[in-house]
Amino acid sequence: MQHGKYRFIVGFLAVPLAIYAVFVISPFVQAIYYSFTDWTGLSSDFKVVGFDNYRKMFEDDIFWKSVGHNVLLLLVLPLVTLGLGLFFAFMLNVGGRRRKNAAVAGVRGSGLYKVVYFFPQVLSIAIVALLFQFAYNPNSGALNSFLKAIGLDSVQPDWLGDPQLALWCVMAVMVWSNVGFYVVLFSAGMSSIPRDFYEAALLDGANRVQTFFRITLPLLWDTVQTGWVYMGIMALDGFAVVQIMTVGPGGPDYSTEVLAYFLYTKAFRDGQAGYATTLGVALLIVTMIFAGVVMKLGRRERLEF
Amino acid sequence: MGSTGEFGRRDLIKRASALGLIAVPSMSVLSACASGGDSDDNKVDKGTKSEKNPLAVNDSAQLDVVIFDGGFGQQYAKDAEAEYKAAYPKATVKHAATQEIQTQLQPRFNGGTPPDLIDNSGAKQMDLGTLVGKKQLTDLNALLDAPSVDDPSKKVRDTLRPGVVEMGQFEGQETWVLYYAYTVYGVWYSKTNLEKLDAQYPETWDDMLALCEKAKKKGVAGWTYPGKYPYYLPFSLYPFIAKIGGREVLDRIDNLEPNAWKDPAVKAAFEAYYELFKKGYILRGTPGLTHIESQTAWNQGKVLFIPNGSWVENESKQTTPADFKMAVGAPSSLDAKRDKMPFGTLWAAGGEPFIVPKNAKNPQGGMELLRIMLGKKSSQNFIKQVSSLTSLNGGTDGLTLPPGLSASQEALAKAGQNVVNPRIGDWYTALQKEKIGVAALGEMMAGRMTPDETINKIQKFADDTRKDDSVKKYKHK
């Protein structure tokens, strides 16, 4: 029965593996090679300079600043986005009480809310970022106009023009545009949890908080973990929002500089493509570390149902 | 089959897909860069040299032009291309316009197939210092020594405004860049809005402060600038420094000399500008504005002054009221007696850098188009369309100029020999725009740093650039 098993597997895997090697692995290897050169990106001649780029990177204040911002994004974004996503999904699916004679249901109007939450997801991130750029405009933007309208004339922040606020403004937009996706994702996950569990819990007199932490969250753990990885990758990127919203290079005084954007300016403005690939390799390593940590921490007993 | 190892098949697939997810973003970033080969023998044959065709253009070859579609648009280039077609009916002209010069053209440079003529301008221009350093450009001296379109007895070189040729040179005698537009930088204002305050353009800094105070009482701010691109501030700040301390101060700054920024003239200029913030003369919210947003606020009369370049007249055309009477002023005198240069000292320089790549297929064609553009007909067309001067000296005779442009002309005439041209922005783009501009001047004008802290920070940035081997250095001759 085992006979020919490997030949069978190899036969199936050879073509996809070859494609993978050519289109995925080889650019990786090439990029790592470029990170040891002084390639400008503007001409095709370059020479190998050893670890010069890496040394430069470690001494580069802006690099460390952008790593710091990425780490902050990595800590805050998934926590807030997934937290909100879980909360909304729970309220939409299980949070309501005794409606239409069903024991377990969402709050009133949950169908509409789902559409509303998901709406930002159908907008391109470029549109979202541009939209918020106008909202953050200190003179005519929606935010300051609102503050003015409610009599807060003295509170008129510069939003994206203020290094203390700029990164938080960017984060708010990233949360806003992503939360809807997780509401839908978690809703789908929750709808596959058998109703009897909830009914049993209700009979036992559990309240919403207990139901959430004892039933919903454990049974949803796999989905949450996937969401965590996915959101983490968003946090490590953050390029589009930073590029569009904080148009000066990486915000005022580098306050929104992230690795991906820093890499972009080095490659496509300063003519230092070699150094930029070095930053790319750094980004790869940070991403790998993040994934490893999440996988390790996230491992849990599986609950079957 | 059906063996159970450490973990099940489902786990394996899950992990593999998670890894795949991670690989995707970092990969796309990494693989965005890839270099191609060099190609040398792709040039078209030269044509025959004649009186009509001094650059020996191949009259049937294709000409490939890429224009920066910014403040000046692209129509002027299309019109010049039509002239080219008229002169060489068998040639085809491929015209492209974009704001993303670098992202679109970098791969073509790398692959050895760049276009024949590029207007390398805008926020995403390619780094000229690197292009020159890597020998990617054609020496334009052939064009400069060719006879001009209007007067065959004159070389193109002799028809240009003073300083334009020198700006295109880096080291040695080759001219790598030809600046087509001629930009007047300074403090832009509306004569109408000043008249409403019974004021003239203030020639001294005390008058400037007094005028701002008067405006403030009427609810009008004194100054604004593009807070998200604070590197507009130098347009009036650098000539101000030169006026106070002499043009050598700027030369030392350009040459990245140690302690160049610690010059007393720099400190005096910074403190004067910082006072604008301290006294509340800066339009509220300015640090969060883009260049368009700040120009619009200025057009709406919410603010009197904005540091800018002469492209602003065309760029803000849509929001400028008909009776705005746009004008440009030179930096006010800080101390009329002790300033080293007289009132009127101005920053004026070539703008819109045109380049012909070394690997261009049809470099003669690229230069020929430039030669046509530098002729009187195309120049006047440019002036009329976008209300900016060209590098062709004169060229405005017989034209009725829009207010901003005639103000630029007057300012140039008043400046006479006292025109300064700081090069730090062409030589060290990152230092000028992002470090000095955004991380230092922007912070100071938003009131988050004192002038002393700003000077120390800039000096450190300049020192870092001087020590960075990967940045090619240039010096004033």
Coordinates of C-alpha atoms in Angstrom, one line a residue, chain A residues 1-2 5 23-24 27-28 30-31 34 38-46 56 61 133-134 137-139 153-154 156 158 160-163 222 229-230 233 243 245 247-249 251-254 263-264 267-272 277 280-281 283-284 287-288 291 295 299 302, chain B residues 1 10-11 14-15 18-19 21-23 25-27 29-38 100 102-103 106 109-110 123-127 130-131 134 136 228-229 231 283-290 293 297 429-430 433-435 438-439 443 448 457 460-461 468 470-471:
Chain A
M1 CA 0.0 0.0 0.0
Q2 CA 2.9 2.3 0.7
K5 CA 3.7 6.8 -2.4
F23 CA 8.5 33.2 -8.3
V24 CA 8.8 33.2 -4.5
P27 CA 13.3 36.9 -5.5
F28 CA 13.9 36.3 -1.8
Q30 CA 18.1 37.8 -4.9
A31 CA 16.9 40.4 -2.5
Y34 CA 21.2 42.8 -3.0
D38 CA 25.7 49.3 -2.9
W39 CA 23.1 49.2 -5.7
T40 CA 21.4 52.5 -6.3
G41 CA 18.4 51.3 -8.2
L42 CA 19.1 53.8 -10.9
S43 CA 21.7 51.9 -12.8
S44 CA 22.5 48.3 -13.1
D45 CA 26.1 48.4 -11.9
F46 CA 26.9 47.8 -8.3
K56 CA 24.5 51.5 8.7
D61 CA 18.2 56.5 14.2
Q133 CA -6.9 63.1 5.5
F134 CA -9.7 65.6 4.8
N137 CA -7.6 68.9 8.2
P138 CA -7.1 71.3 11.1
N139 CA -9.0 74.2 9.5
D153 CA -13.2 76.4 20.1
S154 CA -10.1 76.3 22.2
Q156 CA -8.3 72.5 17.8
D158 CA -3.4 69.8 14.4
L160 CA -1.7 64.7 11.5
G161 CA 0.5 67.8 12.0
D162 CA 1.3 67.0 15.6
P163 CA 4.0 64.5 16.3
D222 CA -8.6 29.3 16.1
V229 CA -1.5 36.9 12.6
Y230 CA -3.3 38.7 9.9
I233 CA 0.9 41.7 9.3
Q243 CA 2.1 57.2 2.6
M245 CA -2.2 60.5 5.1
V247 CA 2.4 63.3 3.2
G248 CA 5.6 64.8 4.5
P249 CA 8.2 62.1 4.9
G251 CA 4.8 62.5 9.4
P252 CA 6.1 65.5 11.4
D253 CA 9.5 64.8 12.8
Y254 CA 9.3 61.1 11.7
L263 CA 12.3 51.3 2.8
Y264 CA 10.2 53.0 0.1
A267 CA 14.6 52.8 -2.6
F268 CA 12.6 55.3 -4.6
R269 CA 13.7 58.7 -3.6
D270 CA 17.3 58.5 -2.3
G271 CA 18.5 56.0 -4.9
Q272 CA 19.8 53.6 -2.2
T277 CA 16.7 45.7 0.5
G280 CA 13.4 44.6 3.6
V281 CA 15.4 41.7 5.1
L283 CA 11.3 43.5 8.0
L284 CA 11.3 39.9 7.0
T287 CA 7.8 39.4 10.7
M288 CA 9.1 35.9 11.2
A291 CA 4.8 34.8 13.6
M295 CA 2.2 30.5 17.1
R299 CA -1.1 27.1 21.2
R302 CA -8.4 22.2 20.9
Chain B
M1 CA -1.4 6.3 4.9
R10 CA -5.0 19.9 9.7
D11 CA -2.5 21.5 11.9
K14 CA -3.0 25.6 9.1
R15 CA 0.6 26.3 9.9
A18 CA -0.1 31.0 8.2
L19 CA 3.5 31.0 7.1
L21 CA 0.4 34.6 4.9
I22 CA 3.5 36.0 6.5
A23 CA 5.6 35.4 3.5
P25 CA 3.7 41.0 2.5
S26 CA 7.4 40.8 3.2
M27 CA 7.9 39.1 -0.1
V29 CA 8.3 44.4 -0.4
L30 CA 11.4 42.5 -1.1
S31 CA 10.8 41.5 -4.6
A32 CA 9.7 45.0 -5.6
C33 CA 13.3 45.6 -6.4
A34 CA 15.0 43.7 -9.2
S35 CA 17.7 44.9 -11.5
G36 CA 18.0 44.2 -15.1
G37 CA 20.8 44.1 -17.6
D38 CA 22.7 47.0 -19.2
E100 CA 5.3 59.5 -10.2
Q102 CA 10.7 58.0 -10.0
T103 CA 8.5 55.0 -9.6
Q106 CA 13.5 53.8 -12.1
F109 CA 16.8 53.1 -16.0
N110 CA 17.7 49.8 -14.4
A123 CA 8.1 65.5 -5.0
K124 CA 9.0 62.1 -6.6
Q125 CA 11.9 63.2 -8.8
M126 CA 14.9 61.0 -9.2
D127 CA 17.9 61.9 -7.2
T130 CA 22.9 59.7 -7.8
L131 CA 22.1 59.8 -11.5
K134 CA 26.3 56.7 -11.6
Q136 CA 23.4 57.7 -16.2
K228 CA 3.1 68.9 5.9
Y229 CA 5.9 70.0 3.5
Y231 CA 10.6 72.5 3.1
L283 CA -2.4 80.7 10.6
R284 CA -4.0 78.3 13.1
G285 CA -3.7 74.7 12.0
T286 CA -0.9 75.4 9.6
P287 CA 1.3 72.4 10.7
G288 CA -1.4 70.1 9.4
L289 CA -1.9 71.6 5.9
T290 CA -0.7 70.4 2.5
E293 CA -4.6 73.6 1.4
A297 CA -6.3 79.5 2.7
T429 CA 17.5 66.0 -1.4
A430 CA 16.9 63.9 1.8
K433 CA 13.5 68.1 2.4
E434 CA 13.0 65.6 5.2
K435 CA 15.6 66.3 7.7
V438 CA 10.2 68.4 8.1
A439 CA 12.1 67.3 11.2
E443 CA 9.0 71.6 14.3
R448 CA 7.8 72.6 19.3
K457 CA 19.5 69.5 15.2
K460 CA 23.8 67.2 13.4
F461 CA 21.9 66.2 10.3
D468 CA 27.8 59.2 5.1
S470 CA 26.9 56.4 0.4
V471 CA 26.0 60.1 -0.4

